[in-house]
Coordinates of N, CA and C in Angstrom, one line a residue:
M1 N -26.5 -10.5 39.2 CA -27.3 -9.5 38.4 C -26.3 -8.6 37.7
V2 N -26.6 -8.4 36.4 CA -25.8 -7.5 35.6 C -26.6 -6.2 35.2
S3 N -26.1 -5.1 35.5 CA -26.8 -3.8 35.1 C -26.0 -3.2 34.0
A4 N -26.6 -2.6 33.0 CA -26.0 -2.0 31.9 C -26.3 -0.5 31.9
I5 N -25.3 0.4 31.8 CA -25.5 1.8 31.7 C -25.1 2.2 30.2
I6 N -26.1 2.7 29.5 CA -25.9 3.2 28.1 C -25.8 4.7 28.2
V7 N -24.6 5.2 27.8 CA -24.3 6.7 27.9 C -24.7 7.3 26.6
A8 N -25.7 8.2 26.7 CA -26.2 8.9 25.5 C -26.5 10.3 25.7
A9 N -25.4 11.0 26.3 CA -25.6 12.4 26.7 C -24.7 13.3 25.9
G10 N -24.1 12.9 24.8 CA -23.2 13.7 24.1 C -23.9 14.8 23.3
S11 N -23.1 15.7 22.8 CA -23.6 16.9 22.1 C -23.7 16.7 20.6
S12 N -23.0 15.6 20.1 CA -23.0 15.3 18.6 C -22.3 16.5 17.8
R13 N -21.4 17.2 18.5 CA -20.8 18.4 17.9 C -20.1 18.1 16.5
R14 N -19.4 17.0 16.5 CA -18.6 16.7 15.3 C -19.6 16.2 14.2
M15 N -20.7 15.7 14.6 CA -21.7 15.1 13.6 C -22.4 16.2 12.9
G16 N -22.7 17.3 13.6 CA -23.5 18.3 13.0 C -25.0 18.2 13.2
F17 N -25.4 17.1 13.7 CA -26.8 16.8 14.0 C -26.9 15.7 15.0
D18 N -28.0 15.5 15.6 CA -28.2 14.5 16.7 C -28.0 13.1 16.2
K19 N -26.8 12.5 16.4 CA -26.5 11.2 15.9 C -27.2 10.1 16.5
L20 N -27.6 10.3 17.8 CA -28.3 9.2 18.5 C -29.7 8.9 18.0
F21 N -30.3 9.9 17.4 CA -31.6 9.7 16.8 C -31.6 9.8 15.3
A22 N -30.4 9.8 14.7 CA -30.3 9.6 13.3 C -30.7 8.2 12.9
K23 N -31.4 8.1 11.7 CA -31.9 6.8 11.3 C -30.8 5.8 10.8
L24 N -30.8 4.6 11.3 CA -29.9 3.6 10.9 C -30.7 2.3 10.7
D25 N -30.8 1.9 9.5 CA -31.7 0.8 9.1 C -33.1 1.0 9.6
G26 N -33.6 2.2 9.5 CA -35.0 2.5 9.9 C -35.2 2.8 11.3
K27 N -34.2 2.6 12.2 CA -34.4 2.9 13.6 C -33.3 3.9 14.1
P28 N -33.6 4.6 15.2 CA -32.6 5.5 15.7 C -31.3 4.7 16.1
V29 N -30.2 5.4 16.0 CA -28.9 4.8 16.3 C -29.0 4.2 17.8
L30 N -29.5 5.0 18.7 CA -29.6 4.6 20.1 C -30.4 3.3 20.2
W31 N -31.5 3.2 19.4 CA -32.3 2.0 19.5 C -31.4 0.7 19.4
H32 N -30.5 0.7 18.4 CA -29.7 -0.5 18.1 C -28.8 -0.8 19.3
S33 N -28.3 0.2 20.0 CA -27.5 -0.1 21.2 C -28.3 -0.7 22.3
I34 N -29.5 -0.1 22.6 CA -30.4 -0.6 23.6 C -30.8 -2.0 23.3
Q35 N -31.2 -2.2 22.0 CA -31.7 -3.5 21.6 C -30.7 -4.6 21.8
A36 N -29.4 -4.4 21.5 CA -28.4 -5.4 21.7 C -28.3 -5.9 23.2
F37 N -28.4 -4.9 24.1 CA -28.4 -5.3 25.5 C -29.7 -5.9 26.0
S38 N -30.8 -5.5 25.4 CA -32.1 -6.1 25.7 C -32.1 -7.6 25.3
E39 N -31.4 -7.9 24.2 CA -31.4 -9.3 23.7 C -30.3 -10.1 24.4
T40 N -29.5 -9.5 25.3 CA -28.5 -10.3 26.0 C -29.1 -10.8 27.3
K41 N -29.3 -12.1 27.4 CA -30.0 -12.7 28.5 C -29.2 -12.5 29.8
E42 N -27.9 -12.3 29.8 CA -27.1 -12.1 31.0 C -27.4 -10.7 31.6
V43 N -27.9 -9.8 30.8 CA -28.2 -8.4 31.3 C -29.6 -8.4 31.9
D44 N -29.7 -7.9 33.1 CA -30.9 -7.9 33.9 C -31.6 -6.5 33.8
E45 N -30.9 -5.4 33.7 CA -31.5 -4.1 33.7 C -30.7 -3.2 32.9
I46 N -31.3 -2.2 32.3 CA -30.6 -1.2 31.5 C -31.0 0.2 32.0
L47 N -30.0 1.0 32.2 CA -30.2 2.4 32.6 C -29.6 3.3 31.4
I48 N -30.4 4.3 31.0 CA -29.9 5.2 29.9 C -29.7 6.6 30.5
V49 N -28.5 7.1 30.3 CA -28.1 8.4 30.7 C -28.1 9.3 29.5
T50 N -28.9 10.3 29.5 CA -29.0 11.2 28.3 C -29.1 12.7 28.8
R51 N -29.1 13.6 27.8 CA -29.2 15.0 28.1 C -30.6 15.3 28.7
E52 N -30.6 16.3 29.5 CA -31.8 16.8 30.1 C -32.9 17.0 29.1
D53 N -32.5 17.7 28.0 CA -33.5 18.1 27.0 C -33.9 16.9 26.1
Q54 N -33.3 15.7 26.3 CA -33.7 14.6 25.5 C -34.4 13.5 26.3
M55 N -34.6 13.7 27.6 CA -35.2 12.6 28.4 C -36.5 12.2 27.9
D56 N -37.4 13.2 27.6 CA -38.7 12.8 27.1 C -38.7 12.0 25.8
L57 N -37.7 12.4 24.9 CA -37.6 11.7 23.7 C -37.1 10.2 23.9
V58 N -36.1 10.1 24.8 CA -35.6 8.7 25.1 C -36.7 7.9 25.7
E59 N -37.4 8.5 26.7 CA -38.5 7.7 27.4 C -39.6 7.3 26.4
H60 N -39.9 8.2 25.4 CA -40.9 7.8 24.4 C -40.4 6.7 23.5
L61 N -39.1 6.7 23.1 CA -38.5 5.6 22.4 C -38.6 4.3 23.1
V62 N -38.3 4.3 24.4 CA -38.3 3.1 25.2 C -39.7 2.6 25.3
A63 N -40.7 3.5 25.5 CA -42.1 3.1 25.7 C -42.7 2.5 24.4
T64 N -42.5 3.2 23.3 CA -43.1 2.8 22.0 C -42.4 1.5 21.5
E65 N -41.2 1.3 21.8 CA -40.5 0.0 21.4 C -40.6 -1.1 22.4
R66 N -41.2 -0.8 23.5 CA -41.5 -1.8 24.6 C -40.2 -2.4 25.0
M67 N -39.2 -1.6 25.3 CA -37.9 -2.1 25.8 C -38.0 -2.3 27.3
E68 N -38.5 -3.4 27.7 CA -38.9 -3.7 29.1 C -37.7 -3.8 30.1
K69 N -36.5 -4.0 29.6 CA -35.3 -4.1 30.5 C -34.9 -2.7 30.9
V70 N -35.3 -1.7 30.2 CA -34.9 -0.3 30.6 C -35.7 0.1 31.9
T71 N -35.0 0.3 33.0 CA -35.6 0.6 34.2 C -35.6 2.1 34.6
K72 N -34.6 2.8 34.0 CA -34.4 4.2 34.4 C -33.8 5.0 33.2
V73 N -34.3 6.2 33.0 CA -33.7 7.2 32.1 C -33.2 8.3 33.0
I74 N -31.9 8.6 32.9 CA -31.3 9.5 33.9 C -30.7 10.7 33.1
S75 N -30.7 11.9 33.8 CA -30.0 13.0 33.2 C -28.5 13.0 33.4
G76 N -27.8 13.3 32.3 CA -26.4 13.2 32.3 C -25.7 14.5 32.7
G77 N -24.4 14.7 32.4 CA -23.7 15.9 32.8 C -23.0 16.5 31.6
A78 N -22.2 17.5 31.8 CA -21.6 18.2 30.7 C -20.4 17.4 30.2
E79 N -19.8 16.5 31.0 CA -18.7 15.6 30.6 C -19.2 14.2 30.7
R80 N -18.5 13.3 30.0 CA -18.9 11.9 30.0 C -18.7 11.3 31.4
H81 N -17.6 11.6 32.1 CA -17.4 10.9 33.4 C -18.5 11.3 34.4
I82 N -19.1 12.5 34.2 CA -20.2 12.9 35.1 C -21.4 12.1 34.8
S83 N -21.7 11.9 33.5 CA -22.8 11.1 33.1 C -22.7 9.7 33.6
V84 N -21.5 9.1 33.5 CA -21.3 7.8 34.0 C -21.5 7.7 35.5
W85 N -21.0 8.7 36.2 CA -21.2 8.8 37.7 C -22.7 8.8 38.0
N86 N -23.4 9.6 37.3 CA -24.9 9.7 37.5 C -25.6 8.4 37.3
G87 N -25.1 7.6 36.3 CA -25.6 6.3 36.0 C -25.3 5.3 37.1
L88 N -24.0 5.4 37.6 CA -23.6 4.5 38.6 C -24.4 4.7 39.9
Q89 N -24.7 6.0 40.2 CA -25.4 6.3 41.4 C -26.8 5.8 41.4
A90 N -27.3 5.5 40.2 CA -28.7 5.1 40.1 C -28.8 3.5 40.0
V91 N -27.7 2.8 39.9 CA -27.7 1.4 40.0 C -27.9 0.9 41.4
D92 N -28.7 -0.2 41.6 CA -28.8 -0.8 42.9 C -27.6 -1.7 43.1
S93 N -26.5 -1.2 43.7 CA -25.3 -2.0 43.8 C -25.4 -3.2 44.6
K94 N -26.4 -3.2 45.5 CA -26.6 -4.4 46.3 C -27.0 -5.6 45.5
D95 N -27.7 -5.4 44.4 CA -28.2 -6.5 43.6 C -27.3 -6.7 42.4
S96 N -26.6 -5.7 41.9 CA -25.8 -5.8 40.7 C -24.4 -6.2 41.1
A97 N -24.0 -7.4 40.6 CA -22.6 -7.9 40.8 C -21.7 -7.3 39.8
F98 N -22.2 -7.0 38.6 CA -21.4 -6.4 37.5 C -22.1 -5.3 36.8
I99 N -21.4 -4.3 36.4 CA -22.0 -3.2 35.7 C -21.3 -3.1 34.3
A100 N -22.0 -3.1 33.2 CA -21.5 -2.9 31.9 C -21.8 -1.4 31.5
I101 N -20.8 -0.8 30.9 CA -21.0 0.6 30.5 C -20.7 0.7 29.0
H102 N -21.7 1.3 28.2 CA -21.6 1.3 26.8 C -22.0 2.6 26.2
D103 N -21.3 3.0 25.1 CA -21.6 4.2 24.4 C -22.8 4.0 23.5
G104 N -23.8 4.9 23.7 CA -25.0 4.8 22.9 C -24.8 4.9 21.4
A105 N -23.7 5.6 21.1 CA -23.3 5.8 19.7 C -22.5 4.7 19.1
R106 N -22.5 3.5 19.7 CA -21.9 2.3 19.1 C -23.0 1.3 18.8
P107 N -23.8 1.5 17.8 CA -24.9 0.7 17.5 C -24.7 -0.7 16.9
L108 N -23.4 -1.0 16.6 CA -23.1 -2.3 16.0 C -22.7 -3.4 17.0
V109 N -22.8 -3.0 18.2 CA -22.5 -4.0 19.3 C -23.5 -5.1 19.2
T110 N -23.1 -6.4 19.5 CA -24.0 -7.5 19.4 C -24.1 -8.2 20.8
P111 N -25.2 -9.0 21.0 CA -25.3 -9.7 22.2 C -24.1 -10.7 22.5
K112 N -23.6 -11.2 21.4 CA -22.5 -12.2 21.5 C -21.3 -11.4 22.1
L113 N -21.0 -10.2 21.6 CA -19.9 -9.5 22.2 C -20.1 -9.0 23.6
I114 N -21.3 -8.6 23.9 CA -21.6 -8.2 25.3 C -21.4 -9.4 26.2
K115 N -21.9 -10.6 25.9 CA -21.8 -11.7 26.7 C -20.3 -12.1 26.9
A116 N -19.6 -12.1 25.9 CA -18.1 -12.4 26.0 C -17.4 -11.5 26.9
C117 N -17.8 -10.2 26.9 CA -17.1 -9.2 27.7 C -17.6 -9.4 29.2
I118 N -18.8 -9.7 29.4 CA -19.3 -10.0 30.8 C -18.6 -11.3 31.3
D119 N -18.5 -12.3 30.5 CA -17.8 -13.5 30.9 C -16.3 -13.3 31.3
L120 N -15.6 -12.4 30.5 CA -14.2 -12.1 30.9 C -14.1 -11.3 32.1
A121 N -15.1 -10.4 32.3 CA -15.1 -9.6 33.6 C -15.4 -10.5 34.8
E122 N -16.2 -11.5 34.6 CA -16.5 -12.4 35.7 C -15.2 -13.1 36.2
T123 N -14.3 -13.3 35.2 CA -13.1 -14.0 35.5 C -12.0 -13.1 36.1
H124 N -11.9 -11.9 35.6 CA -10.9 -10.9 36.0 C -11.3 -9.7 36.8
G125 N -12.6 -9.5 36.9 CA -13.1 -8.4 37.7 C -13.3 -7.1 36.8
A126 N -12.6 -7.1 35.7 CA -12.7 -5.9 34.8 C -12.3 -6.3 33.4
A127 N -13.1 -5.9 32.4 CA -12.9 -6.3 31.0 C -13.4 -5.3 30.1
C128 N -12.7 -5.2 28.9 CA -13.1 -4.2 27.9 C -12.9 -4.8 26.5
C129 N -13.8 -4.6 25.6 CA -13.5 -5.1 24.3 C -12.7 -4.0 23.6
A130 N -11.8 -4.5 22.7 CA -10.9 -3.5 22.1 C -10.4 -4.2 20.8
S131 N -9.7 -3.3 20.0 CA -9.1 -3.8 18.7 C -7.7 -3.3 18.6
Q132 N -6.9 -4.2 18.0 CA -5.5 -3.8 17.8 C -5.4 -2.7 16.8
I133 N -4.4 -1.8 16.9 CA -4.3 -0.7 15.9 C -3.3 -1.2 14.8
P134 N -3.9 -1.3 13.6 CA -3.1 -1.9 12.5 C -2.3 -0.8 11.7
D135 N -2.7 0.5 11.8 CA -2.1 1.5 11.0 C -0.8 2.1 11.6
T136 N 0.0 2.7 10.8 CA 1.1 3.4 11.3 C 0.6 4.7 12.0
V137 N 1.1 5.0 13.2 CA 0.6 6.1 14.0 C 1.6 7.2 14.1
K138 N 1.2 8.4 13.9 CA 2.1 9.6 14.0 C 1.5 10.5 15.0
R139 N 2.3 11.3 15.7 CA 1.9 12.4 16.5 C 2.1 13.7 15.7
A140 N 1.2 14.6 15.8 CA 1.2 15.8 15.0 C 1.1 17.1 15.9
S141 N 1.5 18.2 15.4 CA 1.3 19.5 16.1 C -0.1 20.0 15.8
V142 N -0.4 21.1 16.5 CA -1.8 21.7 16.3 C -1.9 22.2 14.9
E143 N -0.8 22.4 14.2 CA -0.9 22.8 12.8 C -1.0 21.6 11.8
Q144 N -1.2 20.4 12.4 CA -1.3 19.2 11.7 C 0.0 18.8 10.9
M145 N 1.1 19.1 11.5 CA 2.4 18.7 10.9 C 2.9 17.6 11.8
V146 N 3.4 16.5 11.1 CA 4.0 15.4 11.8 C 5.2 15.8 12.7
T147 N 5.1 15.3 13.9 CA 6.2 15.6 14.9 C 7.0 14.4 15.2
E148 N 6.4 13.2 15.3 CA 7.1 12.0 15.6 C 6.3 10.8 15.3
S149 N 6.9 9.7 15.3 CA 6.3 8.4 15.1 C 5.9 7.8 16.4
V150 N 4.9 7.0 16.5 CA 4.5 6.3 17.7 C 4.5 4.8 17.5
E151 N 5.3 4.1 18.3 CA 5.4 2.7 18.1 C 4.1 2.0 18.4
R152 N 3.6 1.3 17.4 CA 2.2 0.8 17.6 C 2.1 -0.6 18.2
T153 N 3.3 -1.2 18.5 CA 3.3 -2.5 19.1 C 2.7 -2.4 20.5
G154 N 1.7 -3.2 20.7 CA 1.0 -3.2 22.0 C -0.1 -2.1 22.1
L155 N -0.4 -1.4 21.1 CA -1.4 -0.4 21.1 C -2.8 -1.0 20.7
W156 N -3.8 -0.6 21.6 CA -5.1 -1.1 21.3 C -6.1 0.1 21.4
A157 N -7.1 0.0 20.5 CA -8.2 1.1 20.6 C -9.3 0.5 21.5
M158 N -9.6 1.3 22.5 CA -10.6 0.9 23.4 C -12.0 1.1 22.8
Q159 N -12.9 0.1 23.1 CA -14.3 0.2 22.7 C -15.2 0.0 23.9
T160 N -16.4 -0.1 23.7 CA -17.4 -0.5 24.7 C -18.2 -1.6 24.2
P161 N -18.8 -2.5 25.0 CA -18.9 -2.3 26.5 C -17.6 -2.5 27.2
Q162 N -17.6 -1.8 28.4 CA -16.5 -2.1 29.4 C -17.3 -2.5 30.6
V163 N -16.8 -3.7 31.2 CA -17.6 -4.3 32.2 C -16.7 -4.5 33.5
F164 N -17.3 -4.2 34.6 CA -16.6 -4.3 35.9 C -17.4 -4.8 37.0
S165 N -16.7 -5.4 38.0 CA -17.5 -5.7 39.2 C -18.0 -4.4 39.8
S166 N -19.2 -4.4 40.3 CA -19.8 -3.1 40.8 C -19.0 -2.4 41.8
G167 N -18.4 -3.2 42.7 CA -17.6 -2.5 43.8 C -16.4 -1.8 43.2
L168 N -15.8 -2.4 42.2 CA -14.6 -1.8 41.6 C -14.9 -0.5 40.9
I169 N -15.9 -0.6 40.1 CA -16.2 0.7 39.3 C -16.7 1.8 40.1
L170 N -17.5 1.4 41.2 CA -18.0 2.5 42.1 C -16.8 3.1 42.9
Q171 N -15.9 2.2 43.3 CA -14.7 2.7 44.0 C -13.9 3.7 43.1
A172 N -13.7 3.2 41.9 CA -12.9 4.0 40.9 C -13.5 5.4 40.7
Y173 N -14.8 5.4 40.5 CA -15.5 6.7 40.2 C -15.6 7.6 41.4
A174 N -15.8 7.0 42.6 CA -15.9 7.8 43.8 C -14.5 8.5 44.0
A175 N -13.4 7.8 43.8 CA -12.1 8.4 43.9 C -11.9 9.5 42.9
L176 N -12.4 9.3 41.7 CA -12.3 10.2 40.6 C -13.0 11.5 40.9
M177 N -14.3 11.4 41.3 CA -15.1 12.5 41.6 C -14.5 13.3 42.8
A178 N -14.0 12.6 43.8 CA -13.4 13.3 45.0 C -12.2 14.2 44.6
K179 N -11.5 13.7 43.6 CA -10.3 14.5 43.2 C -10.6 15.4 42.0
H180 N -11.8 15.5 41.6 CA -12.2 16.3 40.5 C -11.4 16.1 39.2
E181 N -11.1 14.8 39.0 CA -10.4 14.4 37.8 C -11.4 14.0 36.7
M182 N -10.8 14.0 35.4 CA -11.7 13.6 34.3 C -11.0 12.5 33.5
V183 N -11.8 11.6 33.0 CA -11.3 10.5 32.2 C -12.3 10.3 31.0
T184 N -11.8 9.7 29.9 CA -12.6 9.6 28.7 C -13.2 8.2 28.6
D185 N -12.8 7.3 29.5 CA -13.4 6.0 29.5 C -13.3 5.4 30.9
E186 N -14.0 4.3 31.1 CA -14.0 3.7 32.5 C -12.7 2.9 32.8
V187 N -12.1 2.4 31.7 CA -10.8 1.7 31.9 C -9.8 2.6 32.6
S188 N -9.8 3.9 32.1 CA -8.9 4.9 32.7 C -9.1 5.1 34.2
A189 N -10.4 5.1 34.5 CA -10.7 5.3 36.0 C -10.2 4.2 36.8
V190 N -10.4 3.0 36.3 CA -10.0 1.8 37.1 C -8.5 1.7 37.1
Q191 N -7.8 2.1 36.0 CA -6.3 2.1 36.0 C -5.8 3.0 37.1
K192 N -6.4 4.1 37.4 CA -6.0 5.0 38.5 C -5.9 4.3 39.8
L193 N -6.6 3.2 40.0 CA -6.6 2.4 41.3 C -5.5 1.4 41.2
G194 N -4.8 1.3 40.1 CA -3.7 0.3 39.9 C -4.2 -1.1 39.6
K195 N -5.5 -1.2 39.2 CA -6.1 -2.5 38.9 C -5.8 -2.9 37.5
K196 N -5.9 -4.2 37.2 CA -5.7 -4.7 35.9 C -7.0 -4.9 35.2
I197 N -7.0 -4.6 33.9 CA -8.2 -4.8 33.1 C -7.9 -5.7 31.9
A198 N -8.7 -6.8 31.8 CA -8.5 -7.7 30.7 C -9.1 -7.2 29.4
L199 N -8.4 -7.4 28.3 CA -8.9 -6.9 27.0 C -9.5 -8.1 26.2
L200 N -10.6 -7.9 25.6 CA -11.3 -8.9 24.8 C -11.1 -8.4 23.3
K201 N -10.3 -9.2 22.6 CA -10.0 -8.8 21.2 C -11.3 -9.0 20.4
N202 N -11.7 -7.9 19.8 CA -12.9 -7.8 19.0 C -12.6 -7.6 17.5
D203 N -12.9 -8.6 16.7 CA -12.6 -8.5 15.2 C -13.8 -8.1 14.4
D204 N -15.0 -7.9 15.1 CA -16.2 -7.5 14.4 C -16.3 -6.0 14.5
W205 N -17.2 -5.5 13.6 CA -17.5 -4.1 13.6 C -18.1 -3.6 14.9
N206 N -17.5 -2.5 15.5 CA -18.1 -2.0 16.7 C -17.7 -0.5 16.8
M207 N -17.8 0.2 15.7 CA -17.4 1.6 15.5 C -18.3 2.5 16.3
K208 N -17.8 3.7 16.6 CA -18.6 4.7 17.2 C -19.0 5.7 16.1
I209 N -20.3 6.0 16.1 CA -20.8 6.9 15.1 C -20.3 8.3 15.5
T210 N -19.4 8.9 14.7 CA -18.9 10.2 15.0 C -19.1 11.2 13.9
F211 N -18.9 10.8 12.6 CA -19.1 11.6 11.5 C -20.2 11.1 10.6
P212 N -20.8 11.9 9.8 CA -22.0 11.5 8.9 C -21.7 10.2 8.1
H213 N -20.4 10.1 7.5 CA -20.2 9.0 6.7 C -20.1 7.6 7.5
D214 N -20.0 7.7 8.8 CA -20.1 6.5 9.7 C -21.4 5.8 9.6
L215 N -22.5 6.6 9.4 CA -23.8 6.0 9.2 C -23.9 5.2 8.0
E216 N -23.3 5.6 6.9 CA -23.3 4.8 5.7 C -22.6 3.5 5.9
L217 N -21.4 3.6 6.5 CA -20.7 2.3 6.8 C -21.4 1.4 7.7
A218 N -22.1 1.9 8.7 CA -22.9 1.1 9.7 C -24.0 0.4 8.9
E219 N -24.7 1.2 8.0 CA -25.8 0.6 7.2 C -25.2 -0.6 6.4
H220 N -24.1 -0.4 5.8 CA -23.5 -1.5 5.0 C -23.1 -2.7 5.9
V221 N -22.6 -2.5 7.1 CA -22.3 -3.6 8.0 C -23.6 -4.4 8.4
L222 N -24.7 -3.7 8.7 CA -25.9 -4.3 9.1 C -26.4 -5.2 7.9
D223 N -26.3 -4.6 6.7 CA -26.7 -5.3 5.5 C -25.9 -6.6 5.3
L224 N -24.6 -6.5 5.5 CA -23.7 -7.7 5.4 C -24.1 -8.8 6.4
R225 N -24.4 -8.3 7.6 CA -24.8 -9.3 8.7 C -26.1 -10.0 8.3
R226 N -27.0 -9.2 7.8 CA -28.3 -9.8 7.3 C -28.1 -10.9 6.3
K227 N -27.3 -10.6 5.3 CA -27.0 -11.5 4.2 C -26.3 -12.8 4.7
K228 N -25.4 -12.6 5.7 CA -24.6 -13.7 6.2 C -25.6 -14.6 7.0
T229 N -26.5 -14.0 7.8 CA -27.5 -14.8 8.5 C -28.4 -15.6 7.6
A230 N -28.9 -14.9 6.5 CA -29.8 -15.5 5.6 C -29.1 -16.7 4.9
K231 N -27.8 -16.5 4.5 CA -27.0 -17.5 3.8 C -26.8 -18.7 4.7
S232 N -26.6 -18.4 6.0 CA -26.3 -19.5 7.0 C -27.6 -20.3 7.2
A233 N -28.8 -19.6 7.2 CA -30.1 -20.3 7.4 C -30.4 -21.2 6.2
K234 N -30.1 -20.7 5.0 CA -30.4 -21.4 3.8 C -29.5 -22.7 3.7
A235 N -28.3 -22.6 4.2 CA -27.4 -23.7 4.2 C -27.6 -24.8 5.2
R236 N -28.5 -24.5 6.2 CA -28.7 -25.4 7.3 C -29.5 -26.6 6.8
P237 N -29.0 -27.8 7.1 CA -29.7 -29.0 6.6 C -31.0 -29.2 7.2
I238 N -32.0 -29.8 6.5 CA -33.3 -30.1 7.0 C -33.3 -31.4 7.7
T239 N -33.8 -31.4 8.9 CA -33.9 -32.7 9.7 C -35.3 -33.0 9.9
H240 N -35.5 -34.3 9.9 CA -36.9 -34.8 10.1 C -37.0 -35.6 11.4

């Protein structure tokens, strides 16, 4: 059994408005993330972790859209790692062999990517989709003045989903919480145990909605995907 935790408890501070319920192709950003996991047959249940003041809103979205794989809507914490911990505590670890954790603000994730990440985790125990960093990277001061160059060879930008055997991720987060440490993603928590995490190279769009212009780009990506699907269907030969 595979459980998915969708983390949707952020403040959207940099966005200036609630990005998770901003409209993307006529649906809330969060809807797209949930829908991708709902359409992934390998995923058995979905838990959504959100802010206390948004629980009713999320529950209404799940009910009206008939997202039947969603089993729980849980209150998150002030920091991401606390929200993830709350989600992990709500998973039935006895039945779930693997747990996938995903940012609700990454609406361009696809069932194909989710499945590939689950498959890789089943082989290695831990997997994360990621993309290589193509740009020249610099470190800067608080005054935004360049201080040094960063060698980009071997640098990868972490994405989600991040998938782990349930025992491994529960152990990693129990240790984290016991030490009152903070991490920005689940890979970092597992690294602290000295465990290895396999990276799944993702060449498709899987951006995190952070700034208003990201919504425009995400709309464009969805439109391109629709056109590609339509073109592929039209080119398919007719068989009798």
